[in-house]
C-alpha positions as a LaTeX table, in Angstrom:
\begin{tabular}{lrrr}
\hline
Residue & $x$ (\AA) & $y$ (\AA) & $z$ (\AA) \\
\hline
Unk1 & 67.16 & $-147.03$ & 115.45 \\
Unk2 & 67.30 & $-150.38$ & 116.90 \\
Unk3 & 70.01 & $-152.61$ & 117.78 \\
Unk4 & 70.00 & $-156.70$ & 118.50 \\
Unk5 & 72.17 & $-158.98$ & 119.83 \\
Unk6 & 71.87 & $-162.58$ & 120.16 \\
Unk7 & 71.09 & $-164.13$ & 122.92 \\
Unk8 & 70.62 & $-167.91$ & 123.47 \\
Unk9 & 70.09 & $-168.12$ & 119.61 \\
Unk10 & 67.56 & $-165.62$ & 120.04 \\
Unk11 & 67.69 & $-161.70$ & 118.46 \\
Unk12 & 67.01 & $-159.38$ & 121.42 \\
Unk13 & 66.88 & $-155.17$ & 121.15 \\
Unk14 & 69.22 & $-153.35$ & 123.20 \\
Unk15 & 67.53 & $-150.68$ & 125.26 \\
Unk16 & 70.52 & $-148.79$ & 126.12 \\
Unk17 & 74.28 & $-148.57$ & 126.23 \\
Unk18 & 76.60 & $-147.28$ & 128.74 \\
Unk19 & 80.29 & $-146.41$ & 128.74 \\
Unk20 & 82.99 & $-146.13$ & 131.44 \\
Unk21 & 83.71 & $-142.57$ & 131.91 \\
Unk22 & 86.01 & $-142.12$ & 135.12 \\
Unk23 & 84.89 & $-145.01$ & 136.72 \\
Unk24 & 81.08 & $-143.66$ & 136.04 \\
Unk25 & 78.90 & $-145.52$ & 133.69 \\
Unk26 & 77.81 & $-143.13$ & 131.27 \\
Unk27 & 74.59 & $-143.53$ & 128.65 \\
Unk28 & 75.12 & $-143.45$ & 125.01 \\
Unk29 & 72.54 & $-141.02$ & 123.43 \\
Unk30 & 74.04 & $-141.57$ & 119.82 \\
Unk31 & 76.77 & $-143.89$ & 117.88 \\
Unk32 & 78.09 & $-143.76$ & 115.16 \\
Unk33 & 80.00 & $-146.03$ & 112.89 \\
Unk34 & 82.91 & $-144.99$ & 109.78 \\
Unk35 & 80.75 & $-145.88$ & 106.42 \\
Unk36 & 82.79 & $-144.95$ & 103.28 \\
Unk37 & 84.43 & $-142.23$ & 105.10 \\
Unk38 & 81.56 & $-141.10$ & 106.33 \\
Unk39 & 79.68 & $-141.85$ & 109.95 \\
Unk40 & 76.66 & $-143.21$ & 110.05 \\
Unk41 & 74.37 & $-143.73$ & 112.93 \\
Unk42 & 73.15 & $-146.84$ & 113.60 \\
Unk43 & 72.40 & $-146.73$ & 117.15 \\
Unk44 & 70.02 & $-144.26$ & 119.51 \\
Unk45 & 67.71 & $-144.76$ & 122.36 \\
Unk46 & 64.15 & $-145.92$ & 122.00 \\
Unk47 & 61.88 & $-142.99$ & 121.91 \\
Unk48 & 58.41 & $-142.96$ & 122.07 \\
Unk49 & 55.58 & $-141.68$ & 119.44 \\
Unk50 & 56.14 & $-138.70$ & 118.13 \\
Unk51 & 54.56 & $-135.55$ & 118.17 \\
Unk52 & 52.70 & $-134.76$ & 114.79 \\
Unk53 & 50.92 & $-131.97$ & 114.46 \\
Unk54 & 47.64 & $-129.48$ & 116.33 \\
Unk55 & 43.92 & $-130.14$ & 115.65 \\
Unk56 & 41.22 & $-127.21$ & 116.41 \\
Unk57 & 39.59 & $-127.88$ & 119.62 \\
Unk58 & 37.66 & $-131.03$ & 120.24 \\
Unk59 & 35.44 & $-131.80$ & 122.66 \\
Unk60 & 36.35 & $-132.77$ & 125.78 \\
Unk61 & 34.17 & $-134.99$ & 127.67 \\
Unk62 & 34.54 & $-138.33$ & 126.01 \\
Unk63 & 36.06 & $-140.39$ & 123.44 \\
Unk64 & 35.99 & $-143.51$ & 121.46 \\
Unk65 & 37.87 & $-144.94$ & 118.49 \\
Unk66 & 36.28 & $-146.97$ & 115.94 \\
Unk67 & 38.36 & $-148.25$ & 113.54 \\
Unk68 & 37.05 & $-146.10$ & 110.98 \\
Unk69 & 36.65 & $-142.97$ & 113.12 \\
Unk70 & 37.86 & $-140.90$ & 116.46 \\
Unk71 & 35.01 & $-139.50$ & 118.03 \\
Unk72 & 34.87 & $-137.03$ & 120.66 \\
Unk73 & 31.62 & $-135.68$ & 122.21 \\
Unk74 & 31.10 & $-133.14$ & 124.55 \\
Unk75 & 27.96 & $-131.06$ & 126.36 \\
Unk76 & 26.95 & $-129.35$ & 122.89 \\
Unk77 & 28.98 & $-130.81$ & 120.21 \\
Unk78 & 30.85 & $-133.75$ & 118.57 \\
Unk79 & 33.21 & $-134.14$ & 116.12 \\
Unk80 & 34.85 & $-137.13$ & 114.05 \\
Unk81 & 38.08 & $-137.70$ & 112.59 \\
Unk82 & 38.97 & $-140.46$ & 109.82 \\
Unk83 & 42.59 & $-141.98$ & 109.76 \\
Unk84 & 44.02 & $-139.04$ & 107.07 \\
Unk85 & 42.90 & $-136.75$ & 110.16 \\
Unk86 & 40.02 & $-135.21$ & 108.04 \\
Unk87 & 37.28 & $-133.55$ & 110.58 \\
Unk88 & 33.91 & $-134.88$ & 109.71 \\
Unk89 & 30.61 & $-132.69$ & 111.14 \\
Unk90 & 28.39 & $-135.08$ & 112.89 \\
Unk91 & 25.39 & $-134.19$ & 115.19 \\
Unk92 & 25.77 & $-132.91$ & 118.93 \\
Unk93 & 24.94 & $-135.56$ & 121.11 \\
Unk94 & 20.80 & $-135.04$ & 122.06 \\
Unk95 & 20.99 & $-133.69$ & 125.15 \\
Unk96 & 23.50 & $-131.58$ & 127.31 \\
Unk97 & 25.52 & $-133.38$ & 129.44 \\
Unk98 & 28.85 & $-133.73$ & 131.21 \\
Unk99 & 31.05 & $-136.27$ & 132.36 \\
Unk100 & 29.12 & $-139.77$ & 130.43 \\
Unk101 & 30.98 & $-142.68$ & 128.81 \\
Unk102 & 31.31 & $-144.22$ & 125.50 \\
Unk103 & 32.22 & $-147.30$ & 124.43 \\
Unk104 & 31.88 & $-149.40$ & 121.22 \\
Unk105 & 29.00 & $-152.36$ & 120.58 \\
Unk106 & 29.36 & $-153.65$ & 117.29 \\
Unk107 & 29.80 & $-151.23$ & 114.82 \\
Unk108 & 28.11 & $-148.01$ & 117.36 \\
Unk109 & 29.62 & $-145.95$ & 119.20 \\
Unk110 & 28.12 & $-145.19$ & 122.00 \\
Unk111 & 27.92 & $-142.08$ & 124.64 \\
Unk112 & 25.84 & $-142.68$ & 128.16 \\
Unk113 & 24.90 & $-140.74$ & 130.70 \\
Unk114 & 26.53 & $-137.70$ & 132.60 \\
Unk115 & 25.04 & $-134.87$ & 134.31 \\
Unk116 & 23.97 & $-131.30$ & 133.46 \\
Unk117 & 23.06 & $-128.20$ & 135.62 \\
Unk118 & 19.60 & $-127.33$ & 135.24 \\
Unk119 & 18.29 & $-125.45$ & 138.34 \\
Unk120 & 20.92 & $-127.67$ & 140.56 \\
Unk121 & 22.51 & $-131.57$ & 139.34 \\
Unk122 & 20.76 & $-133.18$ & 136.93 \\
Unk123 & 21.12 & $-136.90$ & 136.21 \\
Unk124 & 20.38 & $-138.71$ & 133.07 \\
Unk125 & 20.02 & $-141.75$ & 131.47 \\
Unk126 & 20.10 & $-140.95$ & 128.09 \\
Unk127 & 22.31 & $-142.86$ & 125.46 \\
Unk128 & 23.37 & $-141.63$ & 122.09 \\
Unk129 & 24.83 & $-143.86$ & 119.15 \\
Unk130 & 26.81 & $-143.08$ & 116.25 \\
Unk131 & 26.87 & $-145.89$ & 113.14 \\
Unk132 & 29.22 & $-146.75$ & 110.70 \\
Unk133 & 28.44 & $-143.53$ & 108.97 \\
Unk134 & 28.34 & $-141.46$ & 111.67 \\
Unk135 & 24.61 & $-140.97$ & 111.85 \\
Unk136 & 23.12 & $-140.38$ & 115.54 \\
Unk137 & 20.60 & $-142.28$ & 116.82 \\
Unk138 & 19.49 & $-142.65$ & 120.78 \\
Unk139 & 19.55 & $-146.10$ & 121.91 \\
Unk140 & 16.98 & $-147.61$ & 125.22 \\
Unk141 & 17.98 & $-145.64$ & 128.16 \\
Unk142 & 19.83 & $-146.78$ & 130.91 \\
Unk143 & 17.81 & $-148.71$ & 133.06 \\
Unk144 & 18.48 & $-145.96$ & 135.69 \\
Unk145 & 20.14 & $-142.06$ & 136.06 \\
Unk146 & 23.89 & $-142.36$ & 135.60 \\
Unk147 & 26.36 & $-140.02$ & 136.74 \\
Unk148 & 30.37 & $-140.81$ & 136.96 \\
Unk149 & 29.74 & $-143.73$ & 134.69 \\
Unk150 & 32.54 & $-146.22$ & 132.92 \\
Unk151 & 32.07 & $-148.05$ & 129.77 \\
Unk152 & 34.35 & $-150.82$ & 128.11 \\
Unk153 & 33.76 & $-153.19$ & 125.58 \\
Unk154 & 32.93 & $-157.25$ & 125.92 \\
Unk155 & 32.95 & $-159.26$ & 122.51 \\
Unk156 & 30.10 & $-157.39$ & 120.80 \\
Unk157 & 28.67 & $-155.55$ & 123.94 \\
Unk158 & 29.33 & $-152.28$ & 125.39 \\
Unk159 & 29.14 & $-152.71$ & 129.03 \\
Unk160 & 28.32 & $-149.24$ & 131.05 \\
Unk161 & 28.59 & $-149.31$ & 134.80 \\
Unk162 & 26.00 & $-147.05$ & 136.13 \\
Unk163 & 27.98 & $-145.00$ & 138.67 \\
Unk164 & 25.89 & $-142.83$ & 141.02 \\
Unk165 & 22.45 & $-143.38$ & 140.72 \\
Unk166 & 21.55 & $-140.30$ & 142.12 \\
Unk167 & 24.06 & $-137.07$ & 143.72 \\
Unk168 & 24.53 & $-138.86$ & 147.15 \\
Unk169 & 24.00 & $-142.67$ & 145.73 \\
Unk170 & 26.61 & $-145.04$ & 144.40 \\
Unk171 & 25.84 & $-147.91$ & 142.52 \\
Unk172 & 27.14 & $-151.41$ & 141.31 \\
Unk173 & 24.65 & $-151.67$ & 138.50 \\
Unk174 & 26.18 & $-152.72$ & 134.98 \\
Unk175 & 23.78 & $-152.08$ & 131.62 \\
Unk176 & 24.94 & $-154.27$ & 128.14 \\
Unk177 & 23.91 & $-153.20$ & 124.54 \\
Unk178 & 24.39 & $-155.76$ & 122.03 \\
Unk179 & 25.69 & $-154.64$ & 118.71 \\
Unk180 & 21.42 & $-154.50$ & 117.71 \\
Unk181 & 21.59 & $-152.11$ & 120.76 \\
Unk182 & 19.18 & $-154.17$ & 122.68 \\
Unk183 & 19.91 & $-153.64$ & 126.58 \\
Unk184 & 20.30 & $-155.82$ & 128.87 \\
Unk185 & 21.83 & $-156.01$ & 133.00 \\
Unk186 & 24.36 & $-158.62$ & 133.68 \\
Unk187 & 25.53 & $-159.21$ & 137.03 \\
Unk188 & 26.55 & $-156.07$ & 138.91 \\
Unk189 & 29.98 & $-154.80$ & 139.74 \\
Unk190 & 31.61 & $-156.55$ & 142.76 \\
Unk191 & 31.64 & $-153.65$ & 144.78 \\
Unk192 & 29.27 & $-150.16$ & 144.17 \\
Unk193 & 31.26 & $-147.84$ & 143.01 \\
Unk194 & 31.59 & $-144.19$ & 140.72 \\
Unk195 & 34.35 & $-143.22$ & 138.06 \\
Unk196 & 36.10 & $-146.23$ & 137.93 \\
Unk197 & 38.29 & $-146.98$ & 134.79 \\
Unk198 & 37.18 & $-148.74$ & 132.10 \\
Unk199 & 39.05 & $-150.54$ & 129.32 \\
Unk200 & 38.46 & $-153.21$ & 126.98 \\
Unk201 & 40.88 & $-155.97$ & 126.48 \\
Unk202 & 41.53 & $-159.09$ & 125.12 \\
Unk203 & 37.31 & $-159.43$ & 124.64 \\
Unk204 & 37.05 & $-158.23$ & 128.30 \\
Unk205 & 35.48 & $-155.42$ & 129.33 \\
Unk206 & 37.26 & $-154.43$ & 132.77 \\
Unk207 & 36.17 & $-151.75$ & 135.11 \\
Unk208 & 38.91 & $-151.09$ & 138.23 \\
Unk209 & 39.52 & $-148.62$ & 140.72 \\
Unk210 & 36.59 & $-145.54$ & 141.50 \\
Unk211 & 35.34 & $-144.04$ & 144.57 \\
Unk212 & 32.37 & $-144.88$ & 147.00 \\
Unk213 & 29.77 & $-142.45$ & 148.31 \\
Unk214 & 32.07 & $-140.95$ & 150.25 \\
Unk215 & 34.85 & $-140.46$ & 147.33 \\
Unk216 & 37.10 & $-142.70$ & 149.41 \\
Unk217 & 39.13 & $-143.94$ & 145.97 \\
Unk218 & 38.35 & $-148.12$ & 145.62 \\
Unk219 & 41.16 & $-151.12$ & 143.99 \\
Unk220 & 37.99 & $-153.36$ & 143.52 \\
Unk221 & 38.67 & $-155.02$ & 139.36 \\
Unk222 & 36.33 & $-156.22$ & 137.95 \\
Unk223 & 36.29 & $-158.42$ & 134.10 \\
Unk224 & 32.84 & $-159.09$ & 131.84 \\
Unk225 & 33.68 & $-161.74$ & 129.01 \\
Unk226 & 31.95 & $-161.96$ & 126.16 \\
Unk227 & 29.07 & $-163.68$ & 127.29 \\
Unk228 & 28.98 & $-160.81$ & 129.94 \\
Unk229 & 30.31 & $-163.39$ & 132.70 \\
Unk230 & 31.91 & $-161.79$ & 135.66 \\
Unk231 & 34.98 & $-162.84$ & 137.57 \\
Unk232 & 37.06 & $-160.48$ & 139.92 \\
Unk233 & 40.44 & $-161.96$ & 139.65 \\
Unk234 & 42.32 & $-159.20$ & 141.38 \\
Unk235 & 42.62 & $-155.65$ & 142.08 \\
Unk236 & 44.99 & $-152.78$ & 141.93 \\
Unk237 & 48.07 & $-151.94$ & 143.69 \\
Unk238 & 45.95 & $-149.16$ & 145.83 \\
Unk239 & 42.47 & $-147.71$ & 146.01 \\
Unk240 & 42.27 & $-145.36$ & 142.88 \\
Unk241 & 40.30 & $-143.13$ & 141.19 \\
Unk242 & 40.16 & $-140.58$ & 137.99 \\
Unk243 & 43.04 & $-142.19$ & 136.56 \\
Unk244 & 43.24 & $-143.58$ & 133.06 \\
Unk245 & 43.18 & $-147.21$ & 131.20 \\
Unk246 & 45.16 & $-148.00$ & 128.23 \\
Unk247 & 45.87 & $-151.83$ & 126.35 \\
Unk248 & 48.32 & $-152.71$ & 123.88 \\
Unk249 & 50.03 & $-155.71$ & 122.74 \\
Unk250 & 48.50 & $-158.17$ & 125.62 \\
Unk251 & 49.13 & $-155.53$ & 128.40 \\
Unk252 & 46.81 & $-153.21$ & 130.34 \\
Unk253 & 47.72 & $-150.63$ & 131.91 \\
Unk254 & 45.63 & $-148.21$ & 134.82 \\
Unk255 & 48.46 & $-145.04$ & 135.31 \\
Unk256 & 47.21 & $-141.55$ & 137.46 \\
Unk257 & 44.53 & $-140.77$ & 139.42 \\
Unk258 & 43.89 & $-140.26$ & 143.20 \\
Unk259 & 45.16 & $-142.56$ & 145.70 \\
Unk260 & 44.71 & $-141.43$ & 148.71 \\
Unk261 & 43.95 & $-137.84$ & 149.36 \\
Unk262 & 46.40 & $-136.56$ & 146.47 \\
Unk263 & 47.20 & $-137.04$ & 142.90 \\
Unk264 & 49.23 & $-140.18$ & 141.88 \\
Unk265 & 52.12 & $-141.19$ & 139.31 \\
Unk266 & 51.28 & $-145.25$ & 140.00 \\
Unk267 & 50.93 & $-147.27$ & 137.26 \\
Unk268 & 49.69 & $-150.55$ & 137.44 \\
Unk269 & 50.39 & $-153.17$ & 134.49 \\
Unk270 & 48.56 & $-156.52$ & 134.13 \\
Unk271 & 49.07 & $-159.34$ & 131.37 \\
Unk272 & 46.36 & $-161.16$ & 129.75 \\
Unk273 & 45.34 & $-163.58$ & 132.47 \\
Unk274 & 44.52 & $-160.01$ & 134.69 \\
Unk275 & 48.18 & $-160.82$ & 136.91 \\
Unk276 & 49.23 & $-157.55$ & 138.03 \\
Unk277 & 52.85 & $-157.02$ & 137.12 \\
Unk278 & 55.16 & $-154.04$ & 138.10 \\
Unk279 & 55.03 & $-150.86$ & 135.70 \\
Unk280 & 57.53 & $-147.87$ & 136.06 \\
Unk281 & 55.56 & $-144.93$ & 137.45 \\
Unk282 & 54.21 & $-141.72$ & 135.46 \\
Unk283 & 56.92 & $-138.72$ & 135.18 \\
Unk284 & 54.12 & $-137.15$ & 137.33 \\
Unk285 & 51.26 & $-137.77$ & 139.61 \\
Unk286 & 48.23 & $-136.44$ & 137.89 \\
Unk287 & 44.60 & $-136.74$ & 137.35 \\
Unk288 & 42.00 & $-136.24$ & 134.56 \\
Unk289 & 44.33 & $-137.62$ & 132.27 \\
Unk290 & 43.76 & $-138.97$ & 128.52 \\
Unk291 & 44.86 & $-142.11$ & 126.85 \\
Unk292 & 45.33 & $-144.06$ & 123.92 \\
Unk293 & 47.10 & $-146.98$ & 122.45 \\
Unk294 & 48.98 & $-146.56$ & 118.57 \\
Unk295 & 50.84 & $-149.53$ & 117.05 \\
Unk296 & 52.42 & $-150.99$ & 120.62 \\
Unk297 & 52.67 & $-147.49$ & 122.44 \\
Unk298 & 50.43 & $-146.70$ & 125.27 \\
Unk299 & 50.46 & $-143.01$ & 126.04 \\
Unk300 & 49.02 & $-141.41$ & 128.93 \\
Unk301 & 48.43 & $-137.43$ & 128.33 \\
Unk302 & 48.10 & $-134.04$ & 130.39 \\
Unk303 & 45.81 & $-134.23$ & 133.54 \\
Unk304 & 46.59 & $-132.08$ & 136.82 \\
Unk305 & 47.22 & $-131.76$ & 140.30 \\
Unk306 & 46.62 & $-128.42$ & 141.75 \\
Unk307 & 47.83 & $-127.30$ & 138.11 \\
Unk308 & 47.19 & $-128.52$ & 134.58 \\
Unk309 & 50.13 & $-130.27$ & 132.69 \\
Unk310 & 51.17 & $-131.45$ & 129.23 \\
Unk311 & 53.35 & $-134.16$ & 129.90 \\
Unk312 & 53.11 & $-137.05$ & 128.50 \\
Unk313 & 54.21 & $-140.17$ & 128.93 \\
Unk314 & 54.72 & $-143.20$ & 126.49 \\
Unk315 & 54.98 & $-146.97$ & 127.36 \\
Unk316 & 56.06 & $-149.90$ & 125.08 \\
Unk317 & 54.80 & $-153.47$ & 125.32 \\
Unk318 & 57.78 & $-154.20$ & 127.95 \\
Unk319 & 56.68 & $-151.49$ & 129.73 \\
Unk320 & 59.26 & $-149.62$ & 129.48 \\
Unk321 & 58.64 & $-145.57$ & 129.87 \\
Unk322 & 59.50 & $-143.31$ & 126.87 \\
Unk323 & 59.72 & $-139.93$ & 126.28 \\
Unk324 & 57.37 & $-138.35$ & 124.52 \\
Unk325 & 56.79 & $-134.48$ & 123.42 \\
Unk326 & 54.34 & $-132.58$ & 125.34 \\
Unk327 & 50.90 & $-131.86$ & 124.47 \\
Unk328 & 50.60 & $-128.18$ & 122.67 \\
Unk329 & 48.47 & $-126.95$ & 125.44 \\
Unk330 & 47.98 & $-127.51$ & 129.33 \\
Unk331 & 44.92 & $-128.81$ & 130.24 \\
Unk332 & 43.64 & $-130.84$ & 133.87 \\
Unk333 & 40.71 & $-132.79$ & 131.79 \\
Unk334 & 42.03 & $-134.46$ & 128.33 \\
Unk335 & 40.30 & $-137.70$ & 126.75 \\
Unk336 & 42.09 & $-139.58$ & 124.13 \\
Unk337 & 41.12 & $-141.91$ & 121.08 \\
Unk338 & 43.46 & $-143.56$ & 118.53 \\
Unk339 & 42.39 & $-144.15$ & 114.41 \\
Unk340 & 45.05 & $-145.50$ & 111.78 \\
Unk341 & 48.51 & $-144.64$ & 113.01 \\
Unk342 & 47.52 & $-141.51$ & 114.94 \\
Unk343 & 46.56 & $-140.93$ & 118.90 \\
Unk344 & 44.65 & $-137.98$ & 119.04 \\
Unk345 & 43.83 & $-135.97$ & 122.88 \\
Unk346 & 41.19 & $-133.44$ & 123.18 \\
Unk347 & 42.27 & $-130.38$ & 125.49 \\
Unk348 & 39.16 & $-129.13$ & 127.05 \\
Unk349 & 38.46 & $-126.49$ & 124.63 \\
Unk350 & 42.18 & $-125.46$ & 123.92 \\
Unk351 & 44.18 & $-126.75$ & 120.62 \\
Unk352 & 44.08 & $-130.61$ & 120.35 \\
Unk353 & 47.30 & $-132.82$ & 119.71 \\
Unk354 & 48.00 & $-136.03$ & 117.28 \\
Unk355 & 50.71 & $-138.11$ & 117.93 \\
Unk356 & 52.09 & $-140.52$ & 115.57 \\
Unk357 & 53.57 & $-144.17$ & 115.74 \\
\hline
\end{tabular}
């Protein structure tokens, strides 16, 4: 329940109140004022999105929203939900894989390349697309094998950066589908690099962060407009990789990962000229996490360090950390698409969680 007051002729929301208590400055949780004879509440904390309900497993490799649909693919299945959470059955992406990207060009959805184990690593280049009705279709293969890929959004493109070309080979290579999937290669990535983060935002497609051939974790950022120009106007706070990307209300945000040799709780924010500005940290340092943005909250779910977690935490467009409820089940590998008012985060094979905003 939210409370203003004015300041220079201007409404603003108070975040929080505190009391004197014994020369201590307590926080209000709740107050209440005398309506009738009868107290009302008109003022609590902010709190983040709420937790709304459990979904059978999804898959748990990647995800993509829409606007119509949340779709989440895996090695041997996919599945699609509308914005009244009904599960539609859709076909299993056409070949096994793990660990590819998916983005959105036009009205496709798209899911590239990944890996499989087939007699030892297998690379591929293979992309499958989803329309407006959720038929699959494969699109022009990569222009090379892909494994550790990104993939963001630019105008009507979906940009994929390639990752490792092959097991012990990283790459800088970018490939752009138009929303006629034709492919084409725009200028490579500033630095070669594997499992960067990928986000689109503000008709940018923006890859930061990943790992070289020797998984030493990268800050390089990276931005593709939407005439797939590149600039490289900064970089994050620290070399990161496996983290997640998030935008919301002319904010993006890159929270988790590994820095360093161990997991992280860093979040870096940036506005939407791609300044870095200072974001409060994760309640924990984890990896493999899942996010999604729903109506100005941008939550970051689950991941792992040497153990899986359900935390989750929730950021407004001030970026100001909320609390949010935990995800039903623990999981170290969760991916995360939003559709209507709903988030929704696959839990690699265990039950899947909607939150709602």
């Amino acid at each position: 329940m939210a409370v203003y007051v004015g300041v220079n002729g201007v409404a603003r929301a108070v975040r929080d109140i505190y009391v004197g208590v014994d020369a201590l400055a307590r926080r209000v949780t709740k107050a209440y004022v005398g309506v009738d004879g009868v107290a009302r509440l008109f003022y609590a904390p902010a709190r983040g999105p709420s937790r709304h309900m459990s979904l059978n497993p999804l898959p748990a490799e990647s995800a993509v929203g829409t606007g119509q649909y949340a779709i989440f693919a895996s090695s041997g299945s996919a599945a699609a939900y509308d914005a009244q959470l009904t599960r539609h059955t859709i076909g299993s992406l056409s070949s096994m894989r793990t660990d590819h990207a998916s983005a959105m060009a036009g009205d496709y959805a798209l899911f590239a390349g990944g890996w499989r184990i087939s007699g030892g690593v297998v690379l591929t280049r293979v992309v499958d697309a989803y329309d407006a009705t959720l038929t699959r279709s494969t699109a022009t293969v990569l222009s090379a094998l892909s494994q550790y890929p990104a993939a963001a959004t630019a105008g009507s493109y979906a940009l994929i950066a390639m990752g490792n070309s092959t097991t012990s080979n990283v790459v800088g290579t970018v490939n752009a589908y138009s929303d006629t999937l034709v492919r084409s290669i725009p200028t490579a990535l500033s630095v070669a690099r594997k499992a960067s983060m990928g986000a689109s935002f503000g008709g940018m497609a923006v890859f930061a962060g990943g790992a070289n051939a020797t998984n030493d974790p990268l800050s390089d950022l990276d931005a593709y407009d939407a005439a797939l120009t590149r600039t490289s106007p900064t970089s994050l706070s620290g070399g990161c990789s496996g983290g997640a990307a998030c935008a919301l209300s002319g904010r993006l945000l890159f929270g988790g990962g590994v820095r360093g040799a161990s997991a992280s709780a860093a979040v870096d924010g940036f506005d939407e000229s791609l300044v870095r500005t200072a974001a409060p940290a994760l309640s924990a340092a984890r990896s493999g996490l899942g996010a999604a943005a729903i109506n100005g909250y941008a939550l970051f779910a689950g991941g792992g360090t040497a153990n899986a977690q359900t935390v989750v935490d929730a950021y407004d467009a001030r970026l100001t950390r909320l609390s949010a409820e935990p995800l039903f089940d623990l999981s170290d590998k969760v991916r995360g698409a939003a559709i209507g008012p709903y988030a929704l985060f696959s839990n690699n094979g265990s039950l899947a969680t909607v939150y709602r905003a």
